[in-house]
């Protein structure tokens, strides 16, 4: 009998949070912009994984290009987990191709640290990288 009461208590707390607006889960596209990303300099960025195993060039137009490095170009649903002045965390789901969770920490407007993990094409991934603006987009 204690188990149903515990579930009812959890449901009641969830409903209270929804009614009072204390819990907010909304897609990133429905929220205002991710403020920290808008502070990043536009242009050509190099993303280098820790250990220098791979380097990739990306044209950054609005900063969101850094969120889905392993699911580039895929139409994914995004949910903002954290949106602070110098750090964001975004969780995204790409129907039929997996999901990811990316944390980006801005050190300067031309330098950021990226940590990402998830599933792509049925296989897990995890990486840490440094992103640095290197010039104008070509």
mmCIF file of N, CA and C in Angstrom:
data_model
loop_
_atom_site.group_PDB
_atom_site.id
_atom_site.type_symbol
_atom_site.label_atom_id
_atom_site.label_comp_id
_atom_site.label_asym_id
_atom_site.label_seq_id
_atom_site.Cartn_x
_atom_site.Cartn_y
_atom_site.Cartn_z
ATOM 1 N N UNK A 1 0.816 -1.199 0.000
ATOM 2 C CA UNK A 1 0.000 0.000 0.000
ATOM 3 C C UNK A 1 0.860 1.263 0.000
ATOM 4 N N UNK A 2 2.043 1.186 0.557
ATOM 5 C CA UNK A 2 2.915 2.352 0.611
ATOM 6 C C UNK A 2 3.368 2.783 -0.776
ATOM 7 N N UNK A 3 3.561 1.828 -1.674
ATOM 8 C CA UNK A 3 4.036 2.141 -3.016
ATOM 9 C C UNK A 3 3.055 3.031 -3.782
ATOM 10 N N UNK A 4 1.730 2.706 -3.829
ATOM 11 C CA UNK A 4 0.808 3.593 -4.534
ATOM 12 C C UNK A 4 0.785 4.999 -3.931
ATOM 13 N N UNK A 5 0.910 5.106 -2.616
ATOM 14 C CA UNK A 5 0.923 6.428 -1.988
ATOM 15 C C UNK A 5 2.163 7.207 -2.397
ATOM 16 N N UNK A 6 3.303 6.527 -2.508
ATOM 17 C CA UNK A 6 4.529 7.191 -2.921
ATOM 18 C C UNK A 6 4.372 7.718 -4.346
ATOM 19 N N UNK A 7 3.767 6.913 -5.228
ATOM 20 C CA UNK A 7 3.538 7.349 -6.610
ATOM 21 C C UNK A 7 2.583 8.528 -6.625
ATOM 22 N N UNK A 8 1.529 8.464 -5.844
ATOM 23 C CA UNK A 8 0.578 9.564 -5.769
ATOM 24 C C UNK A 8 1.260 10.825 -5.269
ATOM 25 N N UNK A 9 2.130 10.683 -4.275
ATOM 26 C CA UNK A 9 2.863 11.840 -3.761
ATOM 27 C C UNK A 9 3.756 12.454 -4.823
ATOM 28 N N UNK A 10 4.426 11.623 -5.611
ATOM 29 C CA UNK A 10 5.281 12.111 -6.689
ATOM 30 C C UNK A 10 4.452 12.803 -7.756
ATOM 31 N N UNK A 11 3.329 12.201 -8.123
ATOM 32 C CA UNK A 11 2.448 12.815 -9.122
ATOM 33 C C UNK A 11 1.903 14.145 -8.610
ATOM 34 N N UNK A 12 1.542 14.172 -7.337
ATOM 35 C CA UNK A 12 1.029 15.408 -6.749
ATOM 36 C C UNK A 12 2.080 16.505 -6.768
ATOM 37 N N UNK A 13 3.337 16.160 -6.445
ATOM 38 C CA UNK A 13 4.417 17.143 -6.472
ATOM 39 C C UNK A 13 4.659 17.626 -7.899
ATOM 40 N N UNK A 14 4.581 16.719 -8.871
ATOM 41 C CA UNK A 14 4.753 17.087 -10.265
ATOM 42 C C UNK A 14 3.647 18.040 -10.704
ATOM 43 N N UNK A 15 2.416 17.726 -10.362
ATOM 44 C CA UNK A 15 1.294 18.591 -10.730
ATOM 45 C C UNK A 15 1.421 19.959 -10.074
ATOM 46 N N UNK A 16 1.846 20.008 -8.821
ATOM 47 C CA UNK A 16 2.031 21.280 -8.129
ATOM 48 C C UNK A 16 3.085 22.103 -8.850
ATOM 49 N N UNK A 17 4.175 21.452 -9.265
ATOM 50 C CA UNK A 17 5.228 22.149 -9.988
ATOM 51 C C UNK A 17 4.732 22.704 -11.313
ATOM 52 N N UNK A 18 3.913 21.930 -12.012
ATOM 53 C CA UNK A 18 3.382 22.379 -13.297
ATOM 54 C C UNK A 18 2.422 23.543 -13.094
ATOM 55 N N UNK A 19 1.549 23.429 -12.100
ATOM 56 C CA UNK A 19 0.565 24.476 -11.852
ATOM 57 C C UNK A 19 1.238 25.776 -11.428
ATOM 58 N N UNK A 20 2.265 25.680 -10.586
ATOM 59 C CA UNK A 20 2.924 26.887 -10.096
ATOM 60 C C UNK A 20 3.981 27.402 -11.057
ATOM 61 N N UNK A 21 4.276 26.625 -12.103
ATOM 62 C CA UNK A 21 5.277 27.052 -13.074
ATOM 63 C C UNK A 21 6.690 26.792 -12.606
ATOM 64 N N UNK A 22 6.863 26.027 -11.558
ATOM 65 C CA UNK A 22 8.190 25.760 -11.019
ATOM 66 C C UNK A 22 8.993 24.839 -11.918
ATOM 67 N N UNK A 23 8.319 24.041 -12.710
ATOM 68 C CA UNK A 23 9.033 23.128 -13.603
ATOM 69 C C UNK A 23 8.758 23.552 -15.034
ATOM 70 N N UNK A 24 9.826 23.814 -15.778
ATOM 71 C CA UNK A 24 9.659 24.244 -17.151
ATOM 72 C C UNK A 24 10.549 23.412 -18.053
ATOM 73 N N UNK A 25 9.956 22.681 -18.966
ATOM 74 C CA UNK A 25 10.692 21.918 -19.959
ATOM 75 C C UNK A 25 10.178 22.366 -21.306
ATOM 76 N N UNK A 26 10.999 23.070 -22.064
ATOM 77 C CA UNK A 26 10.556 23.569 -23.358
ATOM 78 C C UNK A 26 11.667 23.377 -24.373
ATOM 79 N N UNK A 27 11.313 23.135 -25.610
ATOM 80 C CA UNK A 27 12.343 23.005 -26.634
ATOM 81 C C UNK A 27 13.124 24.306 -26.761
ATOM 82 N N UNK A 28 14.394 24.185 -27.089
ATOM 83 C CA UNK A 28 15.245 25.367 -27.234
ATOM 84 C C UNK A 28 14.680 26.308 -28.287
ATOM 85 N N UNK A 29 14.059 25.760 -29.311
ATOM 86 C CA UNK A 29 13.525 26.602 -30.366
ATOM 87 C C UNK A 29 12.359 27.440 -29.879
ATOM 88 N N UNK A 30 11.686 27.007 -28.805
ATOM 89 C CA UNK A 30 10.547 27.756 -28.297
ATOM 90 C C UNK A 30 10.985 28.803 -27.270
ATOM 91 N N UNK A 31 12.193 28.683 -26.749
ATOM 92 C CA UNK A 31 12.675 29.647 -25.782
ATOM 93 C C UNK A 31 13.314 30.806 -26.516
ATOM 94 N N UNK A 32 13.635 31.884 -25.769
ATOM 95 C CA UNK A 32 14.352 32.985 -26.394
ATOM 96 C C UNK A 32 15.669 32.418 -26.902
ATOM 97 N N UNK A 33 16.678 33.123 -27.153
ATOM 98 C CA UNK A 33 17.905 32.503 -27.658
ATOM 99 C C UNK A 33 18.755 32.011 -26.494
ATOM 100 N N UNK A 34 19.686 31.144 -26.807
ATOM 101 C CA UNK A 34 20.666 30.713 -25.817
ATOM 102 C C UNK A 34 21.673 31.856 -25.714
ATOM 103 N N UNK A 35 21.501 32.681 -24.693
ATOM 104 C CA UNK A 35 22.263 33.920 -24.569
ATOM 105 C C UNK A 35 23.762 33.766 -24.721
ATOM 106 N N UNK A 36 24.347 32.745 -24.114
ATOM 107 C CA UNK A 36 25.787 32.584 -24.168
ATOM 108 C C UNK A 36 26.259 32.358 -25.594
ATOM 109 N N UNK A 37 25.535 31.592 -26.380
ATOM 110 C CA UNK A 37 25.947 31.320 -27.751
ATOM 111 C C UNK A 37 25.952 32.593 -28.602
ATOM 112 N N UNK A 38 25.054 33.504 -28.312
ATOM 113 C CA UNK A 38 24.995 34.738 -29.097
ATOM 114 C C UNK A 38 26.204 35.635 -28.831
ATOM 115 N N UNK A 39 26.949 35.382 -27.767
ATOM 116 C CA UNK A 39 28.146 36.174 -27.455
ATOM 117 C C UNK A 39 29.391 35.678 -28.191
ATOM 118 N N UNK A 40 29.325 34.470 -28.752
ATOM 119 C CA UNK A 40 30.484 33.927 -29.455
ATOM 120 C C UNK A 40 30.707 34.670 -30.769
ATOM 121 N N UNK A 41 31.972 34.901 -31.107
ATOM 122 C CA UNK A 41 32.309 35.573 -32.362
ATOM 123 C C UNK A 41 31.909 34.707 -33.554
ATOM 124 N N UNK A 42 31.374 35.333 -34.572
ATOM 125 C CA UNK A 42 31.000 34.635 -35.793
ATOM 126 C C UNK A 42 32.245 34.395 -36.622
ATOM 127 N N UNK A 43 32.243 33.336 -37.392
ATOM 128 C CA UNK A 43 33.368 33.077 -38.277
ATOM 129 C C UNK A 43 33.759 31.622 -38.287
ATOM 130 N N UNK A 44 34.961 31.342 -38.788
ATOM 131 C CA UNK A 44 35.474 29.985 -38.888
ATOM 132 C C UNK A 44 36.090 29.568 -37.558
ATOM 133 N N UNK A 45 35.640 28.445 -37.042
ATOM 134 C CA UNK A 45 36.139 27.901 -35.774
ATOM 135 C C UNK A 45 36.762 26.541 -36.034
ATOM 136 N N UNK A 46 37.826 26.231 -35.303
ATOM 137 C CA UNK A 46 38.400 24.894 -35.309
ATOM 138 C C UNK A 46 38.031 24.219 -34.007
ATOM 139 N N UNK A 47 37.520 23.006 -34.111
ATOM 140 C CA UNK A 47 37.157 22.207 -32.948
ATOM 141 C C UNK A 47 38.172 21.075 -32.859
ATOM 142 N N UNK A 48 38.954 21.079 -31.789
ATOM 143 C CA UNK A 48 40.007 20.081 -31.596
ATOM 144 C C UNK A 48 39.663 19.223 -30.390
ATOM 145 N N UNK A 49 39.553 17.916 -30.600
ATOM 146 C CA UNK A 49 39.254 17.032 -29.473
ATOM 147 C C UNK A 49 40.466 16.944 -28.559
ATOM 148 N N UNK A 50 40.214 16.635 -27.290
ATOM 149 C CA UNK A 50 41.299 16.483 -26.328
ATOM 150 C C UNK A 50 42.282 15.444 -26.843
ATOM 151 N N UNK A 51 43.547 15.725 -26.704
ATOM 152 C CA UNK A 51 44.559 14.825 -27.216
ATOM 153 C C UNK A 51 44.886 15.108 -28.675
ATOM 154 N N UNK A 52 44.171 16.040 -29.293
ATOM 155 C CA UNK A 52 44.440 16.438 -30.668
ATOM 156 C C UNK A 52 44.189 15.360 -31.705
ATOM 157 N N UNK A 53 43.344 14.384 -31.374
ATOM 158 C CA UNK A 53 43.099 13.276 -32.298
ATOM 159 C C UNK A 53 42.381 13.718 -33.557
ATOM 160 N N UNK A 54 41.518 14.726 -33.446
ATOM 161 C CA UNK A 54 40.836 15.191 -34.651
ATOM 162 C C UNK A 54 40.591 16.691 -34.572
ATOM 163 N N UNK A 55 40.654 17.320 -35.726
ATOM 164 C CA UNK A 55 40.395 18.752 -35.850
ATOM 165 C C UNK A 55 39.354 18.913 -36.938
ATOM 166 N N UNK A 56 38.349 19.708 -36.664
ATOM 167 C CA UNK A 56 37.268 19.943 -37.621
ATOM 168 C C UNK A 56 37.026 21.450 -37.697
ATOM 169 N N UNK A 57 36.809 21.958 -38.884
ATOM 170 C CA UNK A 57 36.494 23.372 -39.088
ATOM 171 C C UNK A 57 34.997 23.536 -39.253
ATOM 172 N N UNK A 58 34.450 24.549 -38.595
ATOM 173 C CA UNK A 58 33.014 24.809 -38.641
ATOM 174 C C UNK A 58 32.788 26.311 -38.804
ATOM 175 N N UNK A 59 31.894 26.662 -39.697
ATOM 176 C CA UNK A 59 31.504 28.058 -39.844
ATOM 177 C C UNK A 59 30.408 28.341 -38.817
ATOM 178 N N UNK A 60 30.708 29.196 -37.857
ATOM 179 C CA UNK A 60 29.760 29.519 -36.788
ATOM 180 C C UNK A 60 29.030 30.801 -37.162
ATOM 181 N N UNK A 61 27.716 30.670 -37.307
ATOM 182 C CA UNK A 61 26.886 31.829 -37.649
ATOM 183 C C UNK A 61 26.102 32.339 -36.442
ATOM 184 N N UNK A 62 25.580 31.407 -35.629
ATOM 185 C CA UNK A 62 24.824 31.827 -34.453
ATOM 186 C C UNK A 62 25.208 31.060 -33.188
ATOM 187 N N UNK A 63 26.206 30.203 -33.280
ATOM 188 C CA UNK A 63 26.677 29.443 -32.123
ATOM 189 C C UNK A 63 26.021 28.088 -31.951
ATOM 190 N N UNK A 64 24.812 27.929 -32.482
ATOM 191 C CA UNK A 64 24.108 26.659 -32.305
ATOM 192 C C UNK A 64 24.792 25.514 -33.047
ATOM 193 N N UNK A 65 25.667 25.839 -33.997
ATOM 194 C CA UNK A 65 26.389 24.810 -34.746
ATOM 195 C C UNK A 65 27.262 23.955 -33.829
ATOM 196 N N UNK A 66 27.636 24.475 -32.676
ATOM 197 C CA UNK A 66 28.510 23.759 -31.746
ATOM 198 C C UNK A 66 27.754 22.770 -30.867
ATOM 199 N N UNK A 67 26.433 22.839 -30.849
ATOM 200 C CA UNK A 67 25.631 21.973 -29.974
ATOM 201 C C UNK A 67 25.581 20.538 -30.498
ATOM 202 N N UNK A 68 25.395 20.350 -31.785
ATOM 203 C CA UNK A 68 25.219 19.019 -32.370
ATOM 204 C C UNK A 68 26.398 18.668 -33.264
ATOM 205 N N UNK A 69 27.567 18.541 -32.722
ATOM 206 C CA UNK A 69 28.739 18.232 -33.540
ATOM 207 C C UNK A 69 28.680 16.822 -34.117
ATOM 208 N N UNK A 70 28.077 15.887 -33.418
ATOM 209 C CA UNK A 70 27.980 14.509 -33.914
ATOM 210 C C UNK A 70 26.695 14.263 -34.701
ATOM 211 N N UNK A 71 25.775 15.166 -34.691
ATOM 212 C CA UNK A 71 24.524 15.031 -35.449
ATOM 213 C C UNK A 71 24.334 16.279 -36.317
ATOM 214 N N UNK A 72 25.405 16.721 -36.967
ATOM 215 C CA UNK A 72 25.356 17.948 -37.765
ATOM 216 C C UNK A 72 24.337 17.829 -38.880
ATOM 217 N N UNK A 73 23.554 18.848 -39.025
ATOM 218 C CA UNK A 73 22.569 18.893 -40.096
ATOM 219 C C UNK A 73 21.296 18.122 -39.821
ATOM 220 N N UNK A 74 21.271 17.336 -38.760
ATOM 221 C CA UNK A 74 20.067 16.557 -38.446
ATOM 222 C C UNK A 74 19.035 17.459 -37.769
ATOM 223 N N UNK A 75 17.781 17.249 -38.110
ATOM 224 C CA UNK A 75 16.688 17.982 -37.469
ATOM 225 C C UNK A 75 16.367 17.285 -36.153
ATOM 226 N N UNK A 76 16.838 17.848 -35.068
ATOM 227 C CA UNK A 76 16.677 17.238 -33.749
ATOM 228 C C UNK A 76 15.870 18.156 -32.839
ATOM 229 N N UNK A 77 15.142 17.560 -31.913
ATOM 230 C CA UNK A 77 14.434 18.328 -30.894
ATOM 231 C C UNK A 77 15.411 18.644 -29.781
ATOM 232 N N UNK A 78 15.491 19.905 -29.391
ATOM 233 C CA UNK A 78 16.439 20.344 -28.365
ATOM 234 C C UNK A 78 15.707 20.793 -27.108
ATOM 235 N N UNK A 79 16.324 20.499 -25.978
ATOM 236 C CA UNK A 79 15.823 20.940 -24.687
ATOM 237 C C UNK A 79 16.971 21.589 -23.929
ATOM 238 N N UNK A 80 16.760 22.802 -23.475
ATOM 239 C CA UNK A 80 17.789 23.520 -22.729
ATOM 240 C C UNK A 80 17.752 23.049 -21.283
ATOM 241 N N UNK A 81 18.879 22.524 -20.820
ATOM 242 C CA UNK A 81 18.998 22.075 -19.444
ATOM 243 C C UNK A 81 19.531 23.222 -18.587
ATOM 244 N N UNK A 82 20.506 23.963 -19.125
ATOM 245 C CA UNK A 82 21.108 25.093 -18.415
ATOM 246 C C UNK A 82 21.409 26.188 -19.414
ATOM 247 N N UNK A 83 21.128 27.426 -19.063
ATOM 248 C CA UNK A 83 21.431 28.580 -19.904
ATOM 249 C C UNK A 83 21.951 29.684 -19.005
ATOM 250 N N UNK A 84 23.244 29.631 -18.688
ATOM 251 C CA UNK A 84 23.871 30.621 -17.810
ATOM 252 C C UNK A 84 24.675 31.605 -18.654
ATOM 253 N N UNK A 85 25.265 32.583 -18.001
ATOM 254 C CA UNK A 85 25.996 33.634 -18.707
ATOM 255 C C UNK A 85 27.172 33.096 -19.516
ATOM 256 N N UNK A 86 27.892 32.112 -18.992
ATOM 257 C CA UNK A 86 29.076 31.594 -19.675
ATOM 258 C C UNK A 86 29.021 30.096 -19.936
ATOM 259 N N UNK A 87 27.862 29.477 -19.763
ATOM 260 C CA UNK A 87 27.769 28.031 -19.938
ATOM 261 C C UNK A 87 26.349 27.628 -20.294
ATOM 262 N N UNK A 88 26.257 26.691 -21.225
ATOM 263 C CA UNK A 88 24.952 26.125 -21.575
ATOM 264 C C UNK A 88 25.051 24.607 -21.593
ATOM 265 N N UNK A 89 23.935 23.967 -21.359
ATOM 266 C CA UNK A 89 23.815 22.525 -21.536
ATOM 267 C C UNK A 89 22.522 22.287 -22.295
ATOM 268 N N UNK A 90 22.630 21.550 -23.394
ATOM 269 C CA UNK A 90 21.479 21.270 -24.242
ATOM 270 C C UNK A 90 21.406 19.759 -24.460
ATOM 271 N N UNK A 91 20.226 19.221 -24.275
ATOM 272 C CA UNK A 91 19.976 17.812 -24.580
ATOM 273 C C UNK A 91 19.122 17.770 -25.835
ATOM 274 N N UNK A 92 19.458 16.872 -26.752
ATOM 275 C CA UNK A 92 18.698 16.812 -27.998
ATOM 276 C C UNK A 92 18.429 15.367 -28.394
ATOM 277 N N UNK A 93 17.347 15.175 -29.138
ATOM 278 C CA UNK A 93 16.954 13.864 -29.628
ATOM 279 C C UNK A 93 16.742 13.958 -31.136
ATOM 280 N N UNK A 94 17.396 13.067 -31.861
ATOM 281 C CA UNK A 94 17.286 13.032 -33.316
ATOM 282 C C UNK A 94 16.532 11.759 -33.683
ATOM 283 N N UNK A 95 15.298 11.905 -34.038
ATOM 284 C CA UNK A 95 14.445 10.754 -34.323
ATOM 285 C C UNK A 95 15.108 9.812 -35.325
ATOM 286 N N UNK A 96 15.307 8.571 -34.913
ATOM 287 C CA UNK A 96 15.892 7.556 -35.775
ATOM 288 C C UNK A 96 17.414 7.563 -35.834
ATOM 289 N N UNK A 97 18.064 8.538 -35.182
ATOM 290 C CA UNK A 97 19.527 8.607 -35.260
ATOM 291 C C UNK A 97 20.193 8.796 -33.901
ATOM 292 N N UNK A 98 19.445 8.744 -32.818
ATOM 293 C CA UNK A 98 20.061 8.834 -31.496
ATOM 294 C C UNK A 98 19.789 10.152 -30.793
ATOM 295 N N UNK A 99 20.704 10.489 -29.904
ATOM 296 C CA UNK A 99 20.521 11.679 -29.073
ATOM 297 C C UNK A 99 21.871 12.129 -28.548
ATOM 298 N N UNK A 100 21.884 13.282 -27.912
ATOM 299 C CA UNK A 100 23.112 13.789 -27.323
ATOM 300 C C UNK A 100 22.833 14.791 -26.232
ATOM 301 N N UNK A 101 23.855 15.050 -25.453
ATOM 302 C CA UNK A 101 23.812 16.062 -24.404
ATOM 303 C C UNK A 101 25.137 16.805 -24.486
ATOM 304 N N UNK A 102 25.079 18.100 -24.740
ATOM 305 C CA UNK A 102 26.274 18.901 -24.950
ATOM 306 C C UNK A 102 26.331 20.040 -23.942
ATOM 307 N N UNK A 103 27.513 20.200 -23.350
ATOM 308 C CA UNK A 103 27.791 21.316 -22.449
ATOM 309 C C UNK A 103 28.860 22.167 -23.124
ATOM 310 N N UNK A 104 28.596 23.469 -23.230
ATOM 311 C CA UNK A 104 29.556 24.406 -23.818
ATOM 312 C C UNK A 104 29.848 25.493 -22.790
ATOM 313 N N UNK A 105 31.136 25.682 -22.505
ATOM 314 C CA UNK A 105 31.570 26.712 -21.560
ATOM 315 C C UNK A 105 32.394 27.741 -22.323
ATOM 316 N N UNK A 106 31.946 28.989 -22.283
ATOM 317 C CA UNK A 106 32.638 30.079 -22.986
ATOM 318 C C UNK A 106 33.754 30.612 -22.104
ATOM 319 N N UNK A 107 34.981 30.576 -22.624
ATOM 320 C CA UNK A 107 36.109 31.171 -21.908
ATOM 321 C C UNK A 107 36.300 32.615 -22.360
ATOM 322 N N UNK A 108 36.248 32.834 -23.675
ATOM 323 C CA UNK A 108 36.230 34.174 -24.272
ATOM 324 C C UNK A 108 35.239 34.096 -25.425
ATOM 325 N N UNK A 109 35.051 35.201 -26.120
ATOM 326 C CA UNK A 109 34.140 35.180 -27.264
ATOM 327 C C UNK A 109 34.696 34.393 -28.440
ATOM 328 N N UNK A 110 35.993 34.016 -28.364
ATOM 329 C CA UNK A 110 36.623 33.263 -29.446
ATOM 330 C C UNK A 110 37.190 31.926 -28.973
ATOM 331 N N UNK A 111 36.834 31.494 -27.759
ATOM 332 C CA UNK A 111 37.348 30.242 -27.216
ATOM 333 C C UNK A 111 36.296 29.599 -26.318
ATOM 334 N N UNK A 112 36.007 28.319 -26.567
ATOM 335 C CA UNK A 112 35.000 27.607 -25.778
ATOM 336 C C UNK A 112 35.433 26.162 -25.562
ATOM 337 N N UNK A 113 34.966 25.581 -24.461
ATOM 338 C CA UNK A 113 35.213 24.179 -24.137
ATOM 339 C C UNK A 113 33.902 23.421 -24.344
ATOM 340 N N UNK A 114 33.972 22.268 -24.995
ATOM 341 C CA UNK A 114 32.777 21.493 -25.323
ATOM 342 C C UNK A 114 32.924 20.075 -24.781
ATOM 343 N N UNK A 115 31.897 19.613 -24.102
ATOM 344 C CA UNK A 115 31.803 18.219 -23.670
ATOM 345 C C UNK A 115 30.488 17.690 -24.205
ATOM 346 N N UNK A 116 30.536 16.539 -24.880
ATOM 347 C CA UNK A 116 29.326 15.992 -25.469
ATOM 348 C C UNK A 116 29.340 14.469 -25.361
ATOM 349 N N UNK A 117 28.160 13.908 -25.214
ATOM 350 C CA UNK A 117 28.014 12.455 -25.173
ATOM 351 C C UNK A 117 26.629 12.086 -25.650
ATOM 352 N N UNK A 118 26.486 10.850 -26.098
ATOM 353 C CA UNK A 118 25.180 10.398 -26.553
ATOM 354 C C UNK A 118 25.287 9.146 -27.389
ATOM 355 N N UNK A 119 24.308 8.974 -28.271
ATOM 356 C CA UNK A 119 24.233 7.831 -29.176
ATOM 357 C C UNK A 119 24.057 8.376 -30.585
ATOM 358 N N UNK A 120 24.882 7.874 -31.505
ATOM 359 C CA UNK A 120 24.744 8.253 -32.913
ATOM 360 C C UNK A 120 24.786 6.976 -33.739
ATOM 361 N N UNK A 121 23.757 6.748 -34.545
ATOM 362 C CA UNK A 121 23.708 5.564 -35.386
ATOM 363 C C UNK A 121 23.802 4.262 -34.602
ATOM 364 N N UNK A 122 23.241 4.254 -33.388
ATOM 365 C CA UNK A 122 23.244 3.059 -32.555
ATOM 366 C C UNK A 122 24.523 2.842 -31.756
ATOM 367 N N UNK A 123 25.475 3.749 -31.870
ATOM 368 C CA UNK A 123 26.755 3.608 -31.162
ATOM 369 C C UNK A 123 26.978 4.777 -30.210
ATOM 370 N N UNK A 124 27.480 4.499 -29.012
ATOM 371 C CA UNK A 124 27.735 5.577 -28.056
ATOM 372 C C UNK A 124 28.928 6.439 -28.474
ATOM 373 N N UNK A 125 28.882 7.707 -28.087
ATOM 374 C CA UNK A 125 30.022 8.596 -28.292
ATOM 375 C C UNK A 125 30.189 9.467 -27.050
ATOM 376 N N UNK A 126 31.394 9.921 -26.854
ATOM 377 C CA UNK A 126 31.713 10.855 -25.777
ATOM 378 C C UNK A 126 33.010 11.547 -26.166
ATOM 379 N N UNK A 127 33.020 12.877 -26.073
ATOM 380 C CA UNK A 127 34.257 13.588 -26.371
ATOM 381 C C UNK A 127 34.300 14.920 -25.623
ATOM 382 N N UNK A 128 35.509 15.391 -25.441
ATOM 383 C CA UNK A 128 35.765 16.727 -24.912
ATOM 384 C C UNK A 128 36.608 17.432 -25.969
ATOM 385 N N UNK A 129 36.320 18.707 -26.218
ATOM 386 C CA UNK A 129 37.014 19.431 -27.275
ATOM 387 C C UNK A 129 37.162 20.904 -26.908
ATOM 388 N N UNK A 130 38.081 21.521 -27.605
ATOM 389 C CA UNK A 130 38.256 22.967 -27.491
ATOM 390 C C UNK A 130 37.887 23.567 -28.837
ATOM 391 N N UNK A 131 37.081 24.618 -28.812
ATOM 392 C CA UNK A 131 36.677 25.307 -30.036
ATOM 393 C C UNK A 131 37.276 26.711 -30.008
ATOM 394 N N UNK A 132 37.927 27.069 -31.103
ATOM 395 C CA UNK A 132 38.629 28.357 -31.184
ATOM 396 C C UNK A 132 38.363 29.015 -32.522
ATOM 397 N N UNK A 133 38.023 30.315 -32.493
ATOM 398 C CA UNK A 133 37.804 31.040 -33.743
ATOM 399 C C UNK A 133 39.155 31.282 -34.394
ATOM 400 N N UNK A 134 39.238 30.981 -35.708
ATOM 401 C CA UNK A 134 40.513 31.105 -36.407
ATOM 402 C C UNK A 134 40.462 32.075 -37.598
ATOM 403 N N UNK A 135 39.294 32.600 -37.913
ATOM 404 C CA UNK A 135 39.206 33.529 -39.028
ATOM 405 C C UNK A 135 37.786 33.671 -39.541
ATOM 406 N N UNK A 136 37.699 34.173 -40.745
ATOM 407 C CA UNK A 136 36.385 34.362 -41.384
ATOM 408 C C UNK A 136 35.986 33.087 -42.109
ATOM 409 N N UNK A 137 34.693 32.885 -42.262
ATOM 410 C CA UNK A 137 34.198 31.737 -43.018
ATOM 411 C C UNK A 137 34.545 31.927 -44.485
ATOM 412 N N UNK A 138 34.818 30.833 -45.157
ATOM 413 C CA UNK A 138 35.183 30.886 -46.579
ATOM 414 C C UNK A 138 34.002 30.657 -47.447
#
